[in-house]
PDB file of C-alpha atoms in Angstrom:
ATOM      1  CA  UNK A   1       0.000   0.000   0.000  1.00 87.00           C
ATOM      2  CA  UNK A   2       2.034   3.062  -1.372  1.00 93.00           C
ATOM      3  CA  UNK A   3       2.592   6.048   1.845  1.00 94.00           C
ATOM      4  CA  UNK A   4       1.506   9.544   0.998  1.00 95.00           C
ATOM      5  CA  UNK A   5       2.958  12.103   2.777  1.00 95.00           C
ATOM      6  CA  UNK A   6       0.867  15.521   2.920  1.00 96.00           C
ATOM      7  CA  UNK A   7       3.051  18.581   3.788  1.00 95.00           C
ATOM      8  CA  UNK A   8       1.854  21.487   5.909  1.00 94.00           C
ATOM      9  CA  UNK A   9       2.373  25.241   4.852  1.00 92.00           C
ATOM     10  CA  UNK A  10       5.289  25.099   7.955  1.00 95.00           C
ATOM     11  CA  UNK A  11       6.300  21.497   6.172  1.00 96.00           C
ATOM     12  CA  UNK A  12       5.785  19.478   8.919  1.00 94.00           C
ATOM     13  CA  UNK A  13       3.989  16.235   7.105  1.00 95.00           C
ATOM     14  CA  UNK A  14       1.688  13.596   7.912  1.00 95.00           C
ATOM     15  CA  UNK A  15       1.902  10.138   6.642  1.00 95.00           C
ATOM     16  CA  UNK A  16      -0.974   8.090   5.905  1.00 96.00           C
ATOM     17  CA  UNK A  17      -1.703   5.229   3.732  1.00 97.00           C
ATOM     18  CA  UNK A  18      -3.763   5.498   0.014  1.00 97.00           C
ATOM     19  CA  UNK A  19      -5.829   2.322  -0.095  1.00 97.00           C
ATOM     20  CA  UNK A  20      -7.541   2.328  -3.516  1.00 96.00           C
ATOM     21  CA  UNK A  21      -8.019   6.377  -3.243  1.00 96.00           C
ATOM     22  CA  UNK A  22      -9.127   6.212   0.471  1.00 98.00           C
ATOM     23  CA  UNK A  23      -6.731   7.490   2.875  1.00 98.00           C
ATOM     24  CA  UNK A  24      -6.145   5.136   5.891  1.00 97.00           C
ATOM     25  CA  UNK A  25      -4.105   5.343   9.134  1.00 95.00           C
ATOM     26  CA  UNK A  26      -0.645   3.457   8.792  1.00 95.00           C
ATOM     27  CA  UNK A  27      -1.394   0.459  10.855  1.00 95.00           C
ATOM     28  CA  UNK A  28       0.383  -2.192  10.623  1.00 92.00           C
ATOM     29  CA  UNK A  29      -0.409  -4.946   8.420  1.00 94.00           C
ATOM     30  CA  UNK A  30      -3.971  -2.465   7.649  1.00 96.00           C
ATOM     31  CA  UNK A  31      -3.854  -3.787   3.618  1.00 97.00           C
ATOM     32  CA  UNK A  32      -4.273  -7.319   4.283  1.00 97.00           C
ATOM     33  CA  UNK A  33      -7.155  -6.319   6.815  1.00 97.00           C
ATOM     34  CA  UNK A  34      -9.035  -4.304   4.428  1.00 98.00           C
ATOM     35  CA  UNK A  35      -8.218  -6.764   1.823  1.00 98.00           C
ATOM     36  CA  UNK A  36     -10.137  -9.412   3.958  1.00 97.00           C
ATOM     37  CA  UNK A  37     -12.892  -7.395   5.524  1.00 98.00           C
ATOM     38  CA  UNK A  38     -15.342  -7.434   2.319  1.00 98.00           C
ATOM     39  CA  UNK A  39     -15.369 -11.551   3.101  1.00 97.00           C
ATOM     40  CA  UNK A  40     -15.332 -11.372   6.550  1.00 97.00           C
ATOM     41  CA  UNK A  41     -17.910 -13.946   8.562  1.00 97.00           C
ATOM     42  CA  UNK A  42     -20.576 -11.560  10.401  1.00 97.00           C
ATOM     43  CA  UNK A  43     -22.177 -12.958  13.438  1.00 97.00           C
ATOM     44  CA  UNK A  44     -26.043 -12.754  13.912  1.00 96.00           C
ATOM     45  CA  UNK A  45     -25.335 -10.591  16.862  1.00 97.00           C
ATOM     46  CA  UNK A  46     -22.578  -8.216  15.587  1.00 98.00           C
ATOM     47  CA  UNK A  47     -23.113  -4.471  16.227  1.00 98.00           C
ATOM     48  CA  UNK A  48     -21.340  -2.208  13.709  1.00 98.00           C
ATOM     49  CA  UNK A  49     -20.637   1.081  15.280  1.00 98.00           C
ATOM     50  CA  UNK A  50     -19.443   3.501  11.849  1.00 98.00           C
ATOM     51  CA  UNK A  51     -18.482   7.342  11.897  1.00 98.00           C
ATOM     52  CA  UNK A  52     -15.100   9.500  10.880  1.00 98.00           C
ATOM     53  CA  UNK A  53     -12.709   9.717  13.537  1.00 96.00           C
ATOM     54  CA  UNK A  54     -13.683  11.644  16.584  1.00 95.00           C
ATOM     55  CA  UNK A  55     -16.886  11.760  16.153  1.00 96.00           C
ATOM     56  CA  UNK A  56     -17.294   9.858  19.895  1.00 94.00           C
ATOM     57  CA  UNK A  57     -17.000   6.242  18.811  1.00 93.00           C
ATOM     58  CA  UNK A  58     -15.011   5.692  21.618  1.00 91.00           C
ATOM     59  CA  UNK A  59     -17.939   6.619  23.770  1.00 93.00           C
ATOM     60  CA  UNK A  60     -20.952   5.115  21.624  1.00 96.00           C
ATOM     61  CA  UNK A  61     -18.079   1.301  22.162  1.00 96.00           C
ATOM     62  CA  UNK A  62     -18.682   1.558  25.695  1.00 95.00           C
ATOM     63  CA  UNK A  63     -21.871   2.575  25.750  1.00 97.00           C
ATOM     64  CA  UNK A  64     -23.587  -0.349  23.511  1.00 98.00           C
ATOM     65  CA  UNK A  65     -21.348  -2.630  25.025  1.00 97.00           C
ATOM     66  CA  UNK A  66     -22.547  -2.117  28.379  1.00 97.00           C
ATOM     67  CA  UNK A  67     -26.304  -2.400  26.699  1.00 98.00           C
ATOM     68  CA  UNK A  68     -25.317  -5.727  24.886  1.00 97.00           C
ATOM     69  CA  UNK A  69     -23.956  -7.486  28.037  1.00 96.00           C
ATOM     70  CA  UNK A  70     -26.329  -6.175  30.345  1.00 96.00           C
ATOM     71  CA  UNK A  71     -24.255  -4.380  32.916  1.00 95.00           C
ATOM     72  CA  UNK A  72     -22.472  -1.179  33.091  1.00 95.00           C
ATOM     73  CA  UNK A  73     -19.343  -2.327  33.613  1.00 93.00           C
ATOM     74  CA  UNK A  74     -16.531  -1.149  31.572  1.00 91.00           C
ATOM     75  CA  UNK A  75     -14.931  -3.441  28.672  1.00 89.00           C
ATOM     76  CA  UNK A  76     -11.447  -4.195  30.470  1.00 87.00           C
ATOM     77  CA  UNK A  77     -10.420  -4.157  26.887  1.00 86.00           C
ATOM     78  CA  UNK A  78      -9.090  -0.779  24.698  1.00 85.00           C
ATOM     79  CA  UNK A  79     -11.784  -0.001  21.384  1.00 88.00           C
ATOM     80  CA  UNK A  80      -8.363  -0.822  18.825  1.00 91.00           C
ATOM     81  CA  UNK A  81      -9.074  -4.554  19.796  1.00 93.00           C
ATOM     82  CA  UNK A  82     -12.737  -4.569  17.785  1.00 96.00           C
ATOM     83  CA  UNK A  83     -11.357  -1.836  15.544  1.00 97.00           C
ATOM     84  CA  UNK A  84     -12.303  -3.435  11.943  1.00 97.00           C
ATOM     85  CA  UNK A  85      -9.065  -1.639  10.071  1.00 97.00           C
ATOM     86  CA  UNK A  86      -6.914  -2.534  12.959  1.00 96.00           C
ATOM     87  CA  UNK A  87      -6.945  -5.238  14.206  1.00 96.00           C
ATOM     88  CA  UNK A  88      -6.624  -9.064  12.017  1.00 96.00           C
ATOM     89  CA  UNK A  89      -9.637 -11.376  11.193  1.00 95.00           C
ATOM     90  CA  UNK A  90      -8.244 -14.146  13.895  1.00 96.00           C
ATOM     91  CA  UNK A  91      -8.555 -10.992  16.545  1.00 96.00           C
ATOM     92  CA  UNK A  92     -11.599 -10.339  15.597  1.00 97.00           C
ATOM     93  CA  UNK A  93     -12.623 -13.647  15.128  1.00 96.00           C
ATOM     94  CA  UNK A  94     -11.642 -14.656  18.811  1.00 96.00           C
ATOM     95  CA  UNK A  95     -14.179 -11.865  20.494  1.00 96.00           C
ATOM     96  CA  UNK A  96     -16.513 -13.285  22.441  1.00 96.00           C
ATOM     97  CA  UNK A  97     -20.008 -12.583  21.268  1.00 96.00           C
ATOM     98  CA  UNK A  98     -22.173 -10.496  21.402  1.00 96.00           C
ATOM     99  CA  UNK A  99     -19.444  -7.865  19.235  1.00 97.00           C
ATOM    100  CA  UNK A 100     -19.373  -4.108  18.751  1.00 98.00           C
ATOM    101  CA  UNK A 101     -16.815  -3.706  15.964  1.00 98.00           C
ATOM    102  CA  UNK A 102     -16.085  -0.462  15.250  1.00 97.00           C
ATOM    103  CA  UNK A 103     -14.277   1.154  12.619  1.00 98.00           C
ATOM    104  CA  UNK A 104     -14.532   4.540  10.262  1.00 98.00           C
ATOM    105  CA  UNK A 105     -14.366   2.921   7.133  1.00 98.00           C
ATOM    106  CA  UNK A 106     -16.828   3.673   3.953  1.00 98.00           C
ATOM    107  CA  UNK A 107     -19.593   1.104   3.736  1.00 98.00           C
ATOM    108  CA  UNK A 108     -17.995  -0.806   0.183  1.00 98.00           C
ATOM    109  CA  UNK A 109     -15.052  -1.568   3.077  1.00 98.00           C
ATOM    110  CA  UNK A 110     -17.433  -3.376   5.456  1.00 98.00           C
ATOM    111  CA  UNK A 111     -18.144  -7.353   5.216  1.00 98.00           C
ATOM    112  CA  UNK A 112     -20.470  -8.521   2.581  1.00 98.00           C
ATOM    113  CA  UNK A 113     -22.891 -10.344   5.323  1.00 98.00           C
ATOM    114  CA  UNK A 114     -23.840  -6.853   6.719  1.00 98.00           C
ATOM    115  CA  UNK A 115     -26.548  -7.115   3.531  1.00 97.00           C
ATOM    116  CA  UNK A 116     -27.869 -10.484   3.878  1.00 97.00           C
ATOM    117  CA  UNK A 117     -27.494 -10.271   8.146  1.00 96.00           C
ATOM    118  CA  UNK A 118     -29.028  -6.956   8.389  1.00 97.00           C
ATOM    119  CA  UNK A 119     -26.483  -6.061  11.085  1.00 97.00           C
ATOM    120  CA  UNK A 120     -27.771  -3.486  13.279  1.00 98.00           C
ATOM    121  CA  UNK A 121     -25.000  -0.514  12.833  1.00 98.00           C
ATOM    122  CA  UNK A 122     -25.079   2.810  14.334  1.00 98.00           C
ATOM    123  CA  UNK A 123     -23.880   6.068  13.185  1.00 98.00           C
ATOM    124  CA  UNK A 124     -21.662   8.601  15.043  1.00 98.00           C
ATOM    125  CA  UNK A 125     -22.207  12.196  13.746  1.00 98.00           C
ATOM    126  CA  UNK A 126     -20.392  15.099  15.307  1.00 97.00           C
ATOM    127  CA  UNK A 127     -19.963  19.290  14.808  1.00 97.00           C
ATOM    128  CA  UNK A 128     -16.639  19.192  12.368  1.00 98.00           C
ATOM    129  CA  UNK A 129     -15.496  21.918  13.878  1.00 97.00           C
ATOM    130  CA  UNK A 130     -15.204  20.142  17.107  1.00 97.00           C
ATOM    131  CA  UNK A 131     -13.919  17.049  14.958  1.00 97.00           C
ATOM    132  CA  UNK A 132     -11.134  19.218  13.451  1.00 97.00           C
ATOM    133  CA  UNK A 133     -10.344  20.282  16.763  1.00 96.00           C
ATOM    134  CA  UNK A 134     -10.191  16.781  18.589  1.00 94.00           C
ATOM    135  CA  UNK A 135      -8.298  15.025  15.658  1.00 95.00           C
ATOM    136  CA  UNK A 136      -5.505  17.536  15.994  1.00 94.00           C
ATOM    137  CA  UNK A 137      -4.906  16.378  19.429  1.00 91.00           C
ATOM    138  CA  UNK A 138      -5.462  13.096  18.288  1.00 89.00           C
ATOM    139  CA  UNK A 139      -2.967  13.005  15.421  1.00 91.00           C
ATOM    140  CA  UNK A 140      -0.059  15.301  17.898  1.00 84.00           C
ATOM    141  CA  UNK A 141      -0.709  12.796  20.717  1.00 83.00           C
ATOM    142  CA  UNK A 142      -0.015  10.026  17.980  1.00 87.00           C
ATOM    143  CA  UNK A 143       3.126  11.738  16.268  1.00 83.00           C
ATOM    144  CA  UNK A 144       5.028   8.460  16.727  1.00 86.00           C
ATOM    145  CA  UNK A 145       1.968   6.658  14.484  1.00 91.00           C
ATOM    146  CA  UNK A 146       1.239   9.839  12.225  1.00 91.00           C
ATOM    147  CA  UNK A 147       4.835  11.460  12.099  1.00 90.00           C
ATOM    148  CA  UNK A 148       3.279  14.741  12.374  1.00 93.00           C
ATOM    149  CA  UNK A 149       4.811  17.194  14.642  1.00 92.00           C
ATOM    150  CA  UNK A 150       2.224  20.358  12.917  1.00 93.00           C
ATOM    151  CA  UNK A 151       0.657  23.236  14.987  1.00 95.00           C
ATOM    152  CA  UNK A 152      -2.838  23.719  14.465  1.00 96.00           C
ATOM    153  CA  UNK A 153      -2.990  26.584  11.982  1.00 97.00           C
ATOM    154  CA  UNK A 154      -0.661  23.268   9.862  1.00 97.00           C
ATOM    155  CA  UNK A 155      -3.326  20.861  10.892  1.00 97.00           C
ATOM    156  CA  UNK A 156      -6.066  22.896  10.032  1.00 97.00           C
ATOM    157  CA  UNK A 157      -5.058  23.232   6.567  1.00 97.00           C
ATOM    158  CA  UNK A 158      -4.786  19.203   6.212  1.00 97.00           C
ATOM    159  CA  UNK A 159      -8.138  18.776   7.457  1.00 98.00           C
ATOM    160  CA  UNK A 160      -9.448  21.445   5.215  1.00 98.00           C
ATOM    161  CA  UNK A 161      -8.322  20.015   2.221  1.00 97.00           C
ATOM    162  CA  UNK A 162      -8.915  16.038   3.731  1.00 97.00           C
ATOM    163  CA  UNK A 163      -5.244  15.479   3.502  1.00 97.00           C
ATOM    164  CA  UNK A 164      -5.316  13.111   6.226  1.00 95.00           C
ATOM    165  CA  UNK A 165      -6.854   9.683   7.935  1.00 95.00           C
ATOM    166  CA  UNK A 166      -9.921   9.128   6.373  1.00 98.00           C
ATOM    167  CA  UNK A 167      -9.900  12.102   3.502  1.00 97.00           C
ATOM    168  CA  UNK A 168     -12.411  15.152   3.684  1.00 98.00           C
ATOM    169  CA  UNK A 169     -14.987  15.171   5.917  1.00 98.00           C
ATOM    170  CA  UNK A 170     -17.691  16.536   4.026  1.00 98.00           C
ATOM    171  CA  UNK A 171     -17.076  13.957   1.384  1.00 98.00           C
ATOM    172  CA  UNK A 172     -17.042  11.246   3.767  1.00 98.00           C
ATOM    173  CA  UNK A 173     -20.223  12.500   5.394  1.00 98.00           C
ATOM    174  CA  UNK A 174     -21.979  12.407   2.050  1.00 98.00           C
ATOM    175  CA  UNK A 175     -20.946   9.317   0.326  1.00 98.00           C
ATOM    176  CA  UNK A 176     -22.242   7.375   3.465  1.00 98.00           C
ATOM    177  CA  UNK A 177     -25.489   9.759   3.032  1.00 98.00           C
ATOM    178  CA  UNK A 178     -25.744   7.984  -0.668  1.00 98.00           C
ATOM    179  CA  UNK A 179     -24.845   5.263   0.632  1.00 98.00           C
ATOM    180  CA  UNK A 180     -27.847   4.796   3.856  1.00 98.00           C
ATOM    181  CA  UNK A 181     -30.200   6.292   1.484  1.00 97.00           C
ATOM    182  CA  UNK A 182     -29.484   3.592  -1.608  1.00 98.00           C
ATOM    183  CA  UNK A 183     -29.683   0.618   1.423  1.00 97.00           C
ATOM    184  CA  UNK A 184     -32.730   1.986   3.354  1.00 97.00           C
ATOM    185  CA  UNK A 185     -32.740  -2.475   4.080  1.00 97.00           C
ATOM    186  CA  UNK A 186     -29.886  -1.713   6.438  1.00 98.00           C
ATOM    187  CA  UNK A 187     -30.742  -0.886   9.800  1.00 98.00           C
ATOM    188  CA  UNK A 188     -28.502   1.857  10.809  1.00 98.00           C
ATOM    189  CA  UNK A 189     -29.209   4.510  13.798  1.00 98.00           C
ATOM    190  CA  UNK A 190     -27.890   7.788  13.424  1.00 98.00           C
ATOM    191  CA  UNK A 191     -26.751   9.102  16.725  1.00 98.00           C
ATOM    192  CA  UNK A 192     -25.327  12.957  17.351  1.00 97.00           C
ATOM    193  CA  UNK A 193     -22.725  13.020  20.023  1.00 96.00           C
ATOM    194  CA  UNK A 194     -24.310  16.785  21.201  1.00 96.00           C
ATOM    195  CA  UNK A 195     -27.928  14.917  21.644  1.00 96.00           C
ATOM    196  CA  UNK A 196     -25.715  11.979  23.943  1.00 95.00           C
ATOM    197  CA  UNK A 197     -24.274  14.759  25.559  1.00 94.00           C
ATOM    198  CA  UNK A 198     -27.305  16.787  26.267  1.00 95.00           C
ATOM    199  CA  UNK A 199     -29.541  13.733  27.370  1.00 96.00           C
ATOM    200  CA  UNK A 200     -27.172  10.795  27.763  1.00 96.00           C
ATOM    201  CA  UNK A 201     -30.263   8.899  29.391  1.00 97.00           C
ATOM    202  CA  UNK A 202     -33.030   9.389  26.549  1.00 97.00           C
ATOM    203  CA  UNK A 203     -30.365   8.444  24.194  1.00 97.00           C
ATOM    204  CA  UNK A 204     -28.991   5.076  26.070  1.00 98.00           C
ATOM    205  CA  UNK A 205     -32.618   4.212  25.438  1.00 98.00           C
ATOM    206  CA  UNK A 206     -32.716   4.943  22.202  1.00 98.00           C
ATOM    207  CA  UNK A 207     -29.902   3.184  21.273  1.00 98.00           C
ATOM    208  CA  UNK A 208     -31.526  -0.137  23.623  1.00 98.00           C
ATOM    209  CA  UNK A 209     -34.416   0.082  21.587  1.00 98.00           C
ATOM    210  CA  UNK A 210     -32.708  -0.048  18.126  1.00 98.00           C
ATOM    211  CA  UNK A 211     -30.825  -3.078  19.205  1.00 98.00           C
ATOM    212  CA  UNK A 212     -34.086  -4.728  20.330  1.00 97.00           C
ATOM    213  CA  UNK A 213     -33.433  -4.736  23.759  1.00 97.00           C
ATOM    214  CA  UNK A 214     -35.243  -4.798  26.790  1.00 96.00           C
ATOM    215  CA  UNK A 215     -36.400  -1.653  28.441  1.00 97.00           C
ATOM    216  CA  UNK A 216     -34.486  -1.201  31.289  1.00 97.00           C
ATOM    217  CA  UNK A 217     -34.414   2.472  33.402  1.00 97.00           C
ATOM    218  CA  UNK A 218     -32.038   1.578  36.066  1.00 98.00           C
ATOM    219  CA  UNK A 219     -29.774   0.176  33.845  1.00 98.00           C
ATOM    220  CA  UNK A 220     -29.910   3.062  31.168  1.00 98.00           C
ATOM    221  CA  UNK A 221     -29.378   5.034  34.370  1.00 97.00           C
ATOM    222  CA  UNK A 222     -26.423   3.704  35.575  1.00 97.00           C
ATOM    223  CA  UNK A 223     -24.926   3.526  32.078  1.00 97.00           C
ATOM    224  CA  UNK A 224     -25.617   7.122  31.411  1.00 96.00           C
ATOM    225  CA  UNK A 225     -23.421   7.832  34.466  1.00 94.00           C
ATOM    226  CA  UNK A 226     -20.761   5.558  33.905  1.00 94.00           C
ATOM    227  CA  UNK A 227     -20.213   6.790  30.692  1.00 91.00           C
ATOM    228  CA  UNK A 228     -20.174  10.645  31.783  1.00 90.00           C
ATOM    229  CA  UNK A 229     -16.256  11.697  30.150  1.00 80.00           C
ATOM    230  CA  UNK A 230     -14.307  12.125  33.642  1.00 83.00           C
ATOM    231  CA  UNK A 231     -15.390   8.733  35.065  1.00 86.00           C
ATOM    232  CA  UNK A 232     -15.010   6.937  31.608  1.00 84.00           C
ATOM    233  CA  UNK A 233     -11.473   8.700  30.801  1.00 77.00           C
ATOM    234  CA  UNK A 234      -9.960   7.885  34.334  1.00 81.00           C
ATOM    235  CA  UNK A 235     -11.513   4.364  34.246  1.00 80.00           C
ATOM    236  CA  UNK A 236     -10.103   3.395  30.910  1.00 65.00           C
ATOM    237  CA  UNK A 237      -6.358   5.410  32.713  1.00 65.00           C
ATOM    238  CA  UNK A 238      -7.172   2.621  35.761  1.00 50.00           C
ATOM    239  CA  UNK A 239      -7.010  -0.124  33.028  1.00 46.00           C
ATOM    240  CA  UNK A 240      -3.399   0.586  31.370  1.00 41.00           C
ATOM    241  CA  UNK A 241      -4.921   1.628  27.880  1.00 42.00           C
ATOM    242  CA  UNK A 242      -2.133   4.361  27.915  1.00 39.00           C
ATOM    243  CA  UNK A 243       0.319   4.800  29.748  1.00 40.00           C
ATOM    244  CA  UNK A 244       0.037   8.382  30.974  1.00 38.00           C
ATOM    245  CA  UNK A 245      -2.949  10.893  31.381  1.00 37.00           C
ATOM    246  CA  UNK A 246      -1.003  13.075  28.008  1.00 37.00           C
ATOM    247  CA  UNK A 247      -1.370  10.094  26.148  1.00 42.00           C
ATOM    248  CA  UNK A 248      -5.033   9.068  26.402  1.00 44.00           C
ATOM    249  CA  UNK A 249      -7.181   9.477  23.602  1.00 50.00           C
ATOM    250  CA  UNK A 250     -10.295  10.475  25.982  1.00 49.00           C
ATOM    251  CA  UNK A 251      -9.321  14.660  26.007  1.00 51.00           C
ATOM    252  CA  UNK A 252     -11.930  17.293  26.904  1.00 57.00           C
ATOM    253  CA  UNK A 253     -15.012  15.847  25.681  1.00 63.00           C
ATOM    254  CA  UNK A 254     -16.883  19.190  25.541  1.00 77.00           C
ATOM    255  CA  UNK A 255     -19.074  20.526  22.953  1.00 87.00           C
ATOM    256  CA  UNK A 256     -17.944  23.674  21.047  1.00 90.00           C
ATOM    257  CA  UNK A 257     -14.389  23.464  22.259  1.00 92.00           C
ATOM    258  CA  UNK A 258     -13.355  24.586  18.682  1.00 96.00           C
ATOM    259  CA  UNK A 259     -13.834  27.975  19.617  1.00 95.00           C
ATOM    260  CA  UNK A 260     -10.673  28.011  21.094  1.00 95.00           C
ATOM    261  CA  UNK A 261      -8.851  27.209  18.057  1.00 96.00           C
ATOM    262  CA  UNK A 262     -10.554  27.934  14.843  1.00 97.00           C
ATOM    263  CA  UNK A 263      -9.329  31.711  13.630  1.00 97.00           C
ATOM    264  CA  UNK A 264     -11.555  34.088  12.270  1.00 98.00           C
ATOM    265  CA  UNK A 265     -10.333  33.622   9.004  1.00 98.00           C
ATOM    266  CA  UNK A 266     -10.532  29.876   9.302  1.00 98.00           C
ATOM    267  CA  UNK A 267     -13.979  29.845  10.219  1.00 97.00           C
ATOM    268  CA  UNK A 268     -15.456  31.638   7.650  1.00 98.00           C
ATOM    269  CA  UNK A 269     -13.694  29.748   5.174  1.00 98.00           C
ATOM    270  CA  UNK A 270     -15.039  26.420   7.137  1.00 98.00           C
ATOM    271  CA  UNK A 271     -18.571  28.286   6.837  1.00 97.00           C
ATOM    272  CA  UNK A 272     -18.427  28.484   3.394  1.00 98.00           C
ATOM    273  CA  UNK A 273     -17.987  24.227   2.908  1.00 98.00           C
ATOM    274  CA  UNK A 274     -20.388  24.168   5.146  1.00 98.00           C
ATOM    275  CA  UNK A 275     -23.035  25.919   3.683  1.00 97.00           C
ATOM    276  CA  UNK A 276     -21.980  23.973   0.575  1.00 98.00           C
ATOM    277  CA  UNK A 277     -22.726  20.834   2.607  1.00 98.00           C
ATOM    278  CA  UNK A 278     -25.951  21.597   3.980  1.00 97.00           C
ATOM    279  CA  UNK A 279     -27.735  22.277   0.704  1.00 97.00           C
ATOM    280  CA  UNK A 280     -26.563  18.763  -0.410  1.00 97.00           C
ATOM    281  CA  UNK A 281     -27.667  17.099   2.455  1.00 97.00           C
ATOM    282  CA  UNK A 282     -30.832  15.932   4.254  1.00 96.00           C
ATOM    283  CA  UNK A 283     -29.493  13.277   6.847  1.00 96.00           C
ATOM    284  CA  UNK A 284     -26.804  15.597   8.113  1.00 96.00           C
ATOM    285  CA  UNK A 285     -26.265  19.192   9.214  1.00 93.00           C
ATOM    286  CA  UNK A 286     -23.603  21.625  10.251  1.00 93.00           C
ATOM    287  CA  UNK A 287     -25.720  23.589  12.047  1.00 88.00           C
ATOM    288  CA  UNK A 288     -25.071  23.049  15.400  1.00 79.00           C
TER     289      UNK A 288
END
């Protein structure tokens, strides 16, 4: 799988992986797990949680695996183990049922089954600007992984033009648009990390009664607090995922924490995709 390296305007670059036009993270071994995915077994069970990066995926894993199991008891486990791009089909394969595999893939990546299962997959959506401003931490924490040692005003630019894991936003966001609209078959829930925010309860039910569960207060209760940012980030800091507080990928978890960090000038010019965006879609909205 041939590197591209995208340069800054400082030239500090970032190196990420073209697989068949699609820019990916540089994982190891990531080819031969894409390569495999399309034919990948899907269990009746399997929960498919989809969205770009930082959208709150890491949140929505915890959350529906608490739901799926029952209890609200954190996975001892780090979200890279069910990570679809990440990890290899014998990982995968050896997770106990019932799964949430997550990844941030485009839906011609995912396994073939997910049309004649009907796997139940949900959707993480997310203000970009807060995206923007969570996947530069994410990519600086991650230098080592990313070799990008940017400022924002750099990273900015790269996420602008969707020179970076998982290409342009706005083009992801509306290819899986075409995409949920031209399989309305699939069963997919479309959840907006500012609604889980606002009313984490109302939403841990919503998400229970997509997967067919049972209807269960006190436990949608107790999820909803367990899964409140401070107690989830220094839970998952308890369990070794990282190995400091600087390095975990949990950060502020805040909504609208790109105003301290978008310019002026940059967020006009982010307006003006924006706008673009919202006229083309109906699932999806900027407007925050």
């Amino acid at each position: 799988m041939p590197e591209v390296c995208y340069k800054d305007s400082a030239g500090c670059q970032i190196l990420n992986y073209d697989y068949n036009g699609f820019l990916v993270p540089p994982f190891p071994n990531i080819q031969e797990n894409l390569d495999k995915l399309p034919d990948m077994p899907v269990r009746d069970d399997d929960v498919l949680l989809l969205g770009y990066f930082k959208a709150g995926c890491h949140w929505m894993w915890e959350i529906t695996g608490m739901l799926v199991n029952g209890s609200a008891e954190y996975n001892p486990e780090s979200k890279m183990v069910a990570m679809m791009e990440y990890s290899s089909q014998d990982q995968l394969d050896q997770l106990p049922s019932p799964r949430v595999l997550n990844n941030h893939l485009l839906l011609h990546h995912l396994p073939k089954e997910i049309f004649t299962k009907k796997s139940k997959m949900i959707f993480m959506t997310r203000n970009p600007r807060d995206i923007a401003a969570s996947a530069h931490h994410h990519t600086f924490q991650l230098k080592e992984l990313h070799q990008y040692d940017g400022d924002w005003n750099g990273f900015f630019e790269l996420f602008f033009e969707g020179k970076l894991n998982y290409g342009n936003w706005f083009e992801y966001m509306l290819q899986w648009e075409k995409d949920i609209k031209d399989h309305p078959e699939l069963p997919i829930l479309i959840v907006k990390y500012e609604d889980l925010k606002k009313d984490p309860v109302s939403n841990v039910a919503k998400v229970a009664e997509f997967l067919g569960l049972p209807k269960n207060d006190q436990l949608f209760e107790d999820i909803a607090d367990k899964c409140t940012f401070d107690k989830m980030k220094a839970a998952k800091l308890t369990q070794l995922e990282f190995r400091t507080p600087d390095e975990s990928l949990f950060r502020k978890g805040v909504v609208g924490d790109w105003k301290n960090w978008f310019t002026v000038s940059q967020n006009e010019r982010f307006q003006v995709e924006c706008d673009k965006f919202d006229k083309q879609s109906t699932l999806f909205s900027t407007k925050y």
